[in-house]
Amino acid sequence: MHIFKELEARGFFYQFTDKNQIKKLITSGKTPVRNRVLPKVTFYVGFDPTADSLHVGHLLPIMAMRRLQQAGHKPIVLVGGATALVGDPSGKQEARPILTREQVAANAAALKAQLGNFISMDDAIFVNNADWFTEIRFLDFLRDVGYRFSINKMLAAESVKQRLETGLSYLEFSYMLLQAYDFYFLNREHDCTMQFGGQDQWGNIVAGIDLVRKMSSQEVFGATFPLLTDSQGQKFGKTAAGAVWLDSARTSVFDYYQFWRNCDDADVKKLLGFFTMLPVEEIAQLSELQPPALNRAKEILAYEATALAHGSGEAAKAYLAAGGKFGFADQERKIPTSSKIVEVKENQQVGIQDLPTYELLKSELTGDGIWIIKLFTDSGLCASNGEARRLIKGGGAYLNDQRITDQDLQITEADFTDNAAILKAGKKNIRRIVLS
């Protein structure tokens, strides 16, 4: 299957500026630029370093970029060291927090390291738009770029219209100009002819295409990926404890694995298509499995997604730890798959130390002990005290496999065996609490 058809079959595309031309260019790999013909398409995807880690919500464009690169096209990975200082209003109800230049620079370096797990940096161009925006004078930018933008068109953009009701600063309003200039700069310096981004980036992408046409008389193209939601219509990549991060210091490898393993039955086919490299035909077969056999498809999804983000060794540990605690879905290997999960032997010994761990100082247990609500929030199993209270009230809180019913329970050293205890939120969100 050709890369365009494969991306389309997996559901990656949402909007095109010119579907037929984009399909033709990606299929042929021939891009006319300034009377020259380049062998492959050069495209770009941008990420603003507003944090020191990407999260699961960023993965859709990353996976598309990975597939396009494997098909021979050249990705430009843009980290917005300048645009992160401004803040993209797209999809936001209020302004982002203003970051310092030092924070943005540190975040940009962290993101580059994470992206290297998904794409080959040897055959990609990595850029930071701070490198060119810091050299541009404000009046020059207004005269060369600003006058080419229609305020009427900018106000009509969905990302702007949504924010006009709650308030939009001039700082954020100018974001569209900056992203548009990124496309112009990358087209001029790197012969970039395509931009890909999330569904909420449509207005910014179209603005960039218009600017390139006006300033360089070049035809460039853009496409967006769908806003990813779960079967309940909720934004994908969120849990009760917050966002699911790619950085294991923020979200443990075990919790990352469990996030995928615990997906809804209705989402399995879609997620396998987006976030694994399994063939489309195999995905169709796996997604047709009926419960409880469908759990094997979820194990494969979790293993493959975790291997991409953290490596096959860490994925195997998470698979074995989860299976050892909750059981394996296909221990007899009756369900065929091309996934490397088949190389992991379920009878390997995985100790309790492979579960996600939270260290608790013994000094916190002096006196009456530590409040169970605080322990749930401090360990990351719940995002707030209210969330922890609701968990206990609903019967989903466990300490050492005993259901917790008292919201005022105080945990003492007597609840620990060999300085360790097991805390669970529901049956599959777990923490090993270790005294230190």
Short mmCIF file of C-alpha atoms in Angstrom, two decimals:
data_model
loop_
_atom_site.label_atom_id
_atom_site.label_comp_id
_atom_site.label_asym_id
_atom_site.label_seq_id
_atom_site.Cartn_x
_atom_site.Cartn_y
_atom_site.Cartn_z
CA MET A 1 0.00 0.00 0.00
CA HIS A 2 1.40 3.42 -0.95
CA ILE A 3 2.06 5.85 1.89
CA PHE A 4 -0.79 8.24 0.99
CA LYS A 5 -3.32 5.41 0.76
CA GLU A 6 -1.98 3.89 3.96
CA LEU A 7 -2.24 7.15 5.91
CA GLU A 8 -5.74 7.64 4.56
CA ALA A 9 -6.74 4.05 5.40
CA ARG A 10 -5.53 4.55 8.96
CA GLY A 11 -7.59 7.72 9.31
CA PHE A 12 -4.75 10.23 9.59
CA PHE A 13 -6.15 12.94 7.30
CA TYR A 14 -8.86 15.46 8.18
CA GLN A 15 -8.47 18.42 5.78
CA PHE A 16 -6.44 19.17 2.66
CA THR A 17 -5.71 22.43 0.90
CA ASP A 18 -5.52 20.42 -2.34
CA LYS A 19 -6.04 16.70 -1.83
CA ASN A 20 -5.33 15.62 -5.41
CA GLN A 21 -2.08 17.56 -5.62
CA ILE A 22 -0.90 16.40 -2.19
CA LYS A 23 -1.71 12.81 -3.11
CA LYS A 24 0.16 13.20 -6.38
CA LEU A 25 3.25 14.70 -4.75
CA ILE A 26 3.45 12.18 -1.92
CA THR A 27 2.85 9.34 -4.37
CA SER A 28 5.34 10.45 -7.01
CA GLY A 29 7.88 12.00 -4.69
CA LYS A 30 8.47 14.74 -7.25
CA THR A 31 8.27 18.30 -5.99
CA PRO A 32 8.72 21.19 -8.45
CA VAL A 33 10.51 24.03 -6.66
CA ARG A 34 11.88 27.08 -8.48
CA ASN A 35 12.16 25.23 -11.81
CA ARG A 36 13.92 22.29 -10.16
CA VAL A 37 12.67 18.81 -9.37
CA LEU A 38 13.55 17.36 -5.99
CA PRO A 39 13.49 13.58 -5.52
CA LYS A 40 11.28 13.61 -2.43
CA VAL A 41 8.82 15.85 -0.61
CA THR A 42 10.16 18.01 2.22
CA PHE A 43 7.48 18.71 4.80
CA TYR A 44 7.34 20.17 8.27
CA VAL A 45 5.53 19.66 11.55
CA GLY A 46 5.83 22.13 14.41
CA PHE A 47 5.86 21.66 18.19
CA ASP A 48 5.86 24.51 20.68
CA PRO A 49 8.04 23.67 23.71
CA THR A 50 5.57 24.79 26.36
CA ALA A 51 6.71 21.92 28.62
CA ASP A 52 9.81 19.77 28.96
CA SER A 53 7.98 16.75 27.57
CA LEU A 54 5.55 15.86 24.84
CA HIS A 55 2.39 13.97 25.78
CA VAL A 56 0.13 11.44 24.11
CA GLY A 57 -1.88 14.26 22.53
CA HIS A 58 1.16 15.09 20.36
CA LEU A 59 1.58 11.57 19.01
CA LEU A 60 -0.70 11.68 15.96
CA PRO A 61 1.45 14.13 13.92
CA ILE A 62 4.58 12.40 15.21
CA MET A 63 3.39 9.02 13.90
CA ALA A 64 2.45 10.56 10.54
CA MET A 65 5.90 12.15 10.35
CA ARG A 66 7.50 8.79 11.14
CA ARG A 67 5.59 7.03 8.38
CA LEU A 68 6.30 9.72 5.80
CA GLN A 69 10.00 9.59 6.64
CA GLN A 70 10.04 5.80 6.30
CA ALA A 71 8.46 6.25 2.87
CA GLY A 72 11.47 8.34 1.85
CA HIS A 73 10.20 11.88 2.42
CA LYS A 74 12.21 14.37 4.48
CA PRO A 75 10.74 15.81 7.66
CA ILE A 76 11.58 19.18 9.11
CA VAL A 77 10.97 19.12 12.84
CA LEU A 78 10.30 22.66 13.99
CA VAL A 79 10.48 23.42 17.69
CA GLY A 80 8.92 26.80 18.35
CA GLY A 81 11.44 28.47 20.61
CA ALA A 82 10.00 31.82 19.49
CA THR A 83 6.32 30.98 19.10
CA ALA A 84 6.26 29.34 22.55
CA LEU A 85 7.11 32.76 23.96
CA VAL A 86 3.91 34.08 22.35
CA GLY A 87 1.46 31.21 22.87
CA ASP A 88 -0.87 29.62 20.33
CA PRO A 89 -4.52 30.49 21.09
CA SER A 90 -5.77 27.51 19.03
CA GLY A 91 -7.95 25.21 21.09
CA LYS A 92 -7.37 27.18 24.29
CA GLN A 93 -10.00 28.88 26.45
CA GLU A 94 -7.48 31.21 28.02
CA ALA A 95 -3.95 32.47 27.49
CA ARG A 96 -1.05 30.12 28.12
CA PRO A 97 1.34 30.96 30.95
CA ILE A 98 4.23 33.15 29.82
CA LEU A 99 7.50 31.20 29.91
CA THR A 100 11.00 32.60 30.25
CA ARG A 101 13.48 32.27 27.40
CA GLU A 102 15.53 29.91 29.55
CA GLN A 103 12.53 27.63 30.17
CA VAL A 104 11.70 27.52 26.47
CA ALA A 105 15.30 26.73 25.50
CA ALA A 106 15.49 23.87 28.02
CA ASN A 107 12.12 22.52 26.87
CA ALA A 108 13.22 22.63 23.22
CA ALA A 109 16.29 20.52 23.97
CA ALA A 110 14.16 17.96 25.86
CA LEU A 111 11.65 17.69 23.01
CA LYS A 112 14.37 17.09 20.45
CA ALA A 113 15.64 14.13 22.49
CA GLN A 114 12.13 12.64 22.76
CA LEU A 115 11.38 13.03 19.06
CA GLY A 116 14.53 11.07 18.30
CA ASN A 117 12.72 7.97 19.61
CA PHE A 118 10.21 8.20 16.78
CA ILE A 119 12.07 9.55 13.76
CA SER A 120 15.62 9.29 12.47
CA MET A 121 17.37 12.57 13.18
CA ASP A 122 20.10 11.57 10.71
CA ASP A 123 17.64 12.01 7.85
CA ALA A 124 15.63 14.93 9.20
CA ILE A 125 16.12 18.66 9.58
CA PHE A 126 15.73 19.98 13.10
CA VAL A 127 15.11 23.72 13.43
CA ASN A 128 14.16 26.20 16.13
CA ASN A 129 12.28 29.29 14.95
CA ALA A 130 13.99 31.36 17.63
CA ASP A 131 17.03 31.22 15.35
CA TRP A 132 15.42 33.49 12.77
CA PHE A 133 12.84 35.45 14.74
CA THR A 134 15.43 36.84 17.17
CA GLU A 135 17.17 38.45 14.17
CA ILE A 136 14.07 40.16 12.77
CA ARG A 137 13.36 43.79 13.61
CA PHE A 138 9.77 44.54 14.61
CA LEU A 139 9.16 47.34 12.10
CA ASP A 140 10.72 45.31 9.29
CA PHE A 141 8.42 42.39 10.13
CA LEU A 142 5.34 44.62 10.11
CA ARG A 143 6.27 46.19 6.78
CA ASP A 144 7.36 42.98 5.04
CA VAL A 145 4.86 40.53 6.51
CA GLY A 146 2.15 42.25 8.53
CA TYR A 147 0.68 44.30 5.71
CA ARG A 148 0.00 41.12 3.73
CA PHE A 149 -2.54 39.89 6.29
CA SER A 150 -6.21 40.82 6.29
CA ILE A 151 -7.62 41.50 9.76
CA ASN A 152 -11.02 40.36 8.48
CA LYS A 153 -9.60 36.96 7.52
CA MET A 154 -7.73 36.61 10.77
CA LEU A 155 -10.87 37.36 12.79
CA ALA A 156 -12.72 34.69 10.80
CA ALA A 157 -10.27 31.98 11.87
CA GLU A 158 -11.92 29.51 14.25
CA SER A 159 -9.07 29.68 16.75
CA VAL A 160 -9.50 33.46 16.98
CA LYS A 161 -13.32 33.52 17.01
CA GLN A 162 -13.50 31.12 19.96
CA ARG A 163 -11.18 33.27 22.03
CA LEU A 164 -12.84 36.61 21.26
CA GLU A 165 -15.60 35.65 23.69
CA THR A 166 -13.20 35.18 26.61
CA GLY A 167 -10.55 37.69 25.60
CA LEU A 168 -7.60 37.60 23.21
CA SER A 169 -4.43 39.62 23.64
CA TYR A 170 -2.53 41.18 20.75
CA LEU A 171 0.35 38.88 21.70
CA GLU A 172 -1.69 35.77 20.91
CA PHE A 173 -3.42 37.41 17.94
CA SER A 174 -0.01 37.81 16.30
CA TYR A 175 0.72 34.07 16.56
CA MET A 176 -0.77 33.38 13.14
CA LEU A 177 1.71 35.76 11.51
CA LEU A 178 4.65 34.03 13.17
CA GLN A 179 3.61 30.52 12.15
CA ALA A 180 2.88 31.69 8.63
CA TYR A 181 6.36 33.19 8.42
CA ASP A 182 7.81 29.86 9.57
CA PHE A 183 6.40 28.22 6.44
CA TYR A 184 7.77 31.02 4.24
CA PHE A 185 11.22 30.73 5.84
CA LEU A 186 11.35 26.91 5.56
CA ASN A 187 10.21 27.08 1.93
CA ARG A 188 12.89 29.63 1.15
CA GLU A 189 15.74 27.97 3.05
CA HIS A 190 14.89 24.25 2.81
CA ASP A 191 12.51 23.93 -0.17
CA CYS A 192 9.74 22.83 2.19
CA THR A 193 6.47 22.45 0.28
CA MET A 194 4.08 20.89 2.81
CA GLN A 195 2.96 21.52 6.36
CA PHE A 196 1.09 19.04 8.51
CA GLY A 197 -0.57 19.73 11.84
CA GLY A 198 -3.52 19.11 14.09
CA GLN A 199 -7.07 19.98 13.13
CA ASP A 200 -6.90 23.16 15.22
CA GLN A 201 -3.98 24.41 13.10
CA TRP A 202 -5.98 24.78 9.89
CA GLY A 203 -6.18 28.58 10.03
CA ASN A 204 -2.46 28.92 10.71
CA ILE A 205 -1.55 26.51 7.92
CA VAL A 206 -3.72 28.30 5.36
CA ALA A 207 -2.22 31.64 6.44
CA GLY A 208 1.26 30.25 5.81
CA ILE A 209 0.33 28.97 2.37
CA ASP A 210 -1.05 32.40 1.45
CA LEU A 211 2.08 34.14 2.71
CA VAL A 212 4.42 31.86 0.74
CA ARG A 213 2.38 32.52 -2.39
CA LYS A 214 2.46 36.29 -1.87
CA MET A 215 6.13 36.57 -0.93
CA SER A 216 7.71 33.86 -3.10
CA SER A 217 5.12 33.06 -5.79
CA GLN A 218 5.50 29.40 -4.79
CA GLU A 219 2.71 26.86 -4.53
CA VAL A 220 2.79 24.98 -1.25
CA PHE A 221 0.28 22.72 0.47
CA GLY A 222 -1.07 21.69 3.84
CA ALA A 223 -3.12 19.00 5.54
CA THR A 224 -4.42 18.44 9.05
CA PHE A 225 -4.99 15.44 11.25
CA PRO A 226 -8.24 14.88 13.16
CA LEU A 227 -8.76 15.95 16.73
CA LEU A 228 -8.40 12.65 18.55
CA THR A 229 -11.09 11.79 21.08
CA ASP A 230 -12.00 8.56 22.84
CA SER A 231 -15.28 6.67 22.43
CA GLN A 232 -16.80 8.91 25.12
CA GLY A 233 -16.00 12.04 23.15
CA GLN A 234 -13.32 13.12 25.63
CA LYS A 235 -9.96 14.54 24.56
CA PHE A 236 -7.55 11.66 24.06
CA GLY A 237 -4.52 11.37 26.31
CA LYS A 238 -6.05 12.40 29.62
CA THR A 239 -6.53 10.33 32.77
CA ALA A 240 -7.88 11.10 36.22
CA ALA A 241 -4.32 12.00 37.21
CA GLY A 242 -3.84 14.36 34.23
CA ALA A 243 -1.98 14.18 30.92
CA VAL A 244 -0.11 11.04 29.86
CA TRP A 245 3.46 12.21 29.21
CA LEU A 246 6.23 10.62 27.16
CA ASP A 247 8.78 11.46 29.85
CA SER A 248 8.99 8.54 32.28
CA ALA A 249 9.75 10.99 35.09
CA ARG A 250 6.26 12.45 34.59
CA THR A 251 4.38 9.27 33.62
CA SER A 252 6.01 5.98 34.58
CA VAL A 253 6.55 3.39 31.85
CA PHE A 254 4.12 1.07 33.64
CA ASP A 255 1.42 3.77 33.76
CA TYR A 256 2.10 4.60 30.12
CA TYR A 257 1.63 0.94 29.18
CA GLN A 258 -1.52 0.71 31.29
CA PHE A 259 -3.00 3.81 29.63
CA TRP A 260 -3.01 1.99 26.29
CA ARG A 261 -3.91 -1.38 27.79
CA ASN A 262 -7.03 0.10 29.44
CA CYS A 263 -8.45 1.77 26.32
CA ASP A 264 -12.12 1.29 25.46
CA ASP A 265 -13.05 -1.66 23.26
CA ALA A 266 -14.52 0.72 20.67
CA ASP A 267 -11.19 2.56 20.29
CA VAL A 268 -8.92 -0.44 19.68
CA LYS A 269 -8.99 -0.41 15.86
CA LYS A 270 -8.44 3.34 15.62
CA LEU A 271 -5.57 3.34 18.10
CA LEU A 272 -3.84 0.35 16.50
CA GLY A 273 -4.02 2.16 13.17
CA PHE A 274 -2.59 5.40 14.51
CA PHE A 275 -0.02 4.29 17.06
CA THR A 276 1.45 0.99 15.89
CA MET A 277 3.34 -0.04 12.78
CA LEU A 278 1.27 -3.23 12.34
CA PRO A 279 -0.11 -3.86 8.83
CA VAL A 280 -3.62 -2.58 8.14
CA GLU A 281 -4.83 -6.11 7.39
CA GLU A 282 -3.60 -7.40 10.74
CA ILE A 283 -5.21 -4.49 12.56
CA ALA A 284 -8.54 -5.35 10.96
CA GLN A 285 -8.22 -8.94 12.18
CA LEU A 286 -7.21 -7.97 15.72
CA SER A 287 -9.99 -5.43 16.06
CA GLU A 288 -12.58 -8.07 15.12
CA LEU A 289 -11.71 -10.18 18.16
CA GLN A 290 -14.47 -10.42 20.71
CA PRO A 291 -14.01 -9.93 24.46
CA PRO A 292 -12.16 -11.34 26.30
CA ALA A 293 -9.88 -12.17 23.33
CA LEU A 294 -9.93 -8.46 22.39
CA ASN A 295 -7.72 -7.91 25.42
CA ARG A 296 -4.88 -9.46 23.42
CA ALA A 297 -5.24 -6.66 20.85
CA LYS A 298 -5.03 -4.18 23.73
CA GLU A 299 -1.86 -5.85 25.03
CA ILE A 300 -0.33 -5.59 21.56
CA LEU A 301 -1.35 -1.93 21.30
CA ALA A 302 0.14 -1.17 24.72
CA TYR A 303 3.36 -3.04 23.99
CA GLU A 304 3.88 -1.44 20.58
CA ALA A 305 3.07 2.10 21.74
CA THR A 306 5.33 1.73 24.78
CA ALA A 307 8.17 0.29 22.71
CA LEU A 308 8.08 3.31 20.40
CA ALA A 309 8.25 5.78 23.28
CA HIS A 310 10.54 3.91 25.71
CA GLY A 311 12.17 1.02 23.85
CA SER A 312 11.32 -2.67 23.57
CA GLY A 313 13.09 -3.58 26.81
CA GLU A 314 10.99 -1.23 28.93
CA ALA A 315 7.85 -2.27 27.04
CA ALA A 316 8.57 -5.92 27.85
CA LYS A 317 9.02 -5.10 31.56
CA ALA A 318 5.71 -3.23 31.64
CA TYR A 319 3.93 -6.05 29.80
CA LEU A 320 5.29 -8.66 32.19
CA ALA A 321 4.60 -6.56 35.29
CA ALA A 322 1.00 -5.90 34.22
CA GLY A 323 0.42 -9.49 33.13
CA GLY A 324 1.95 -10.85 36.31
CA LYS A 325 -0.37 -8.70 38.39
CA PHE A 326 -3.58 -8.87 36.35
CA GLY A 327 -3.11 -11.89 34.03
CA PHE A 328 -2.15 -12.35 30.38
CA ALA A 329 -4.79 -12.26 27.62
CA ASP A 330 -3.30 -14.93 25.32
CA GLN A 331 -0.72 -16.94 27.21
CA GLU A 332 -1.23 -19.93 24.89
CA ARG A 333 -0.34 -17.77 21.84
CA LYS A 334 -3.43 -18.69 19.83
CA ILE A 335 -3.88 -15.21 18.30
CA PRO A 336 -1.38 -14.57 15.47
CA THR A 337 0.46 -11.24 15.33
CA SER A 338 3.55 -9.73 13.76
CA SER A 339 4.19 -7.73 16.94
CA LYS A 340 7.49 -8.28 18.76
CA ILE A 341 5.38 -8.99 21.85
CA VAL A 342 5.52 -12.66 20.80
CA GLU A 343 9.24 -12.66 21.61
CA VAL A 344 8.55 -11.82 25.27
CA LYS A 345 8.28 -14.92 27.42
CA GLU A 346 5.43 -14.62 29.92
CA ASN A 347 7.11 -16.98 32.36
CA GLN A 348 9.97 -14.55 32.98
CA GLN A 349 10.21 -13.47 36.59
CA VAL A 350 9.29 -9.85 37.13
CA GLY A 351 9.58 -8.57 40.66
CA ILE A 352 7.27 -6.20 42.45
CA GLN A 353 10.04 -3.61 42.08
CA ASP A 354 9.08 -3.24 38.40
CA LEU A 355 5.77 -1.65 39.38
CA PRO A 356 5.66 2.19 39.38
CA THR A 357 7.04 3.35 42.71
CA TYR A 358 6.48 6.34 44.95
CA GLU A 359 8.96 6.96 47.77
CA LEU A 360 7.53 8.10 51.09
CA LEU A 361 9.71 9.44 53.87
CA LYS A 362 9.28 7.58 57.14
CA SER A 363 9.15 10.96 58.86
CA GLU A 364 5.79 11.57 57.16
CA LEU A 365 4.33 8.68 59.17
CA THR A 366 5.24 10.10 62.57
CA GLY A 367 2.35 10.90 64.85
CA ASP A 368 -0.96 9.71 63.45
CA GLY A 369 0.48 8.74 60.05
CA ILE A 370 -0.37 10.10 56.60
CA TRP A 371 -3.90 10.81 55.38
CA ILE A 372 -4.98 8.33 52.69
CA ILE A 373 -6.33 11.15 50.51
CA LYS A 374 -2.95 12.87 50.55
CA LEU A 375 -1.20 9.62 49.69
CA PHE A 376 -3.39 9.12 46.61
CA THR A 377 -2.66 12.63 45.33
CA ASP A 378 1.04 12.72 46.25
CA SER A 379 1.65 9.38 44.54
CA GLY A 380 0.00 10.60 41.34
CA LEU A 381 -2.89 8.14 41.36
CA CYS A 382 -5.39 11.00 41.74
CA ALA A 383 -5.21 14.56 40.49
CA SER A 384 -6.93 16.15 43.47
CA ASN A 385 -8.36 15.50 46.93
CA GLY A 386 -11.84 15.52 45.43
CA GLU A 387 -10.84 12.86 42.91
CA ALA A 388 -9.46 10.69 45.72
CA ARG A 389 -12.62 11.12 47.80
CA ARG A 390 -14.79 10.08 44.86
CA LEU A 391 -12.55 7.08 44.24
CA ILE A 392 -12.97 5.84 47.82
CA LYS A 393 -16.69 6.58 47.85
CA GLY A 394 -17.09 4.59 44.62
CA GLY A 395 -15.28 1.58 46.06
CA GLY A 396 -12.26 1.77 43.75
CA ALA A 397 -9.50 2.43 46.31
CA TYR A 398 -7.33 -0.41 47.60
CA LEU A 399 -4.41 -0.73 50.00
CA ASN A 400 -2.59 -4.06 49.88
CA ASP A 401 -5.58 -5.47 47.95
CA GLN A 402 -8.00 -4.47 50.73
CA ARG A 403 -10.76 -2.05 49.75
CA ILE A 404 -10.57 1.33 51.51
CA THR A 405 -13.90 2.63 52.76
CA ASP A 406 -12.81 5.30 55.26
CA GLN A 407 -11.93 8.67 53.70
CA ASP A 408 -10.27 9.72 56.98
CA LEU A 409 -7.99 6.67 57.15
CA GLN A 410 -4.46 7.38 58.38
CA ILE A 411 -1.70 5.17 56.97
CA THR A 412 0.99 4.15 59.45
CA GLU A 413 4.17 2.11 59.34
CA ALA A 414 2.12 -0.93 60.38
CA ASP A 415 0.54 -0.94 56.89
CA PHE A 416 3.93 -1.66 55.29
CA THR A 417 5.66 -5.01 54.85
CA ASP A 418 9.41 -4.82 54.31
CA ASN A 419 8.97 -1.05 53.94
CA ALA A 420 6.56 -1.43 50.97
CA ALA A 421 2.81 -1.30 50.37
CA ILE A 422 0.60 -1.49 47.26
CA LEU A 423 -1.90 1.31 46.58
CA LYS A 424 -4.44 0.97 43.77
CA ALA A 425 -6.94 3.29 42.12
CA GLY A 426 -9.34 0.91 40.43
CA LYS A 427 -8.01 -2.49 39.51
CA LYS A 428 -5.28 -1.45 37.08
CA ASN A 429 -3.80 1.87 38.28
CA ILE A 430 -1.21 0.94 40.82
CA ARG A 431 1.62 2.36 42.95
CA ARG A 432 4.22 0.59 45.05
CA ILE A 433 4.70 2.84 48.07
CA VAL A 434 8.21 2.49 49.49
CA LEU A 435 9.40 3.91 52.79
CA SER A 436 12.77 5.65 52.67
#
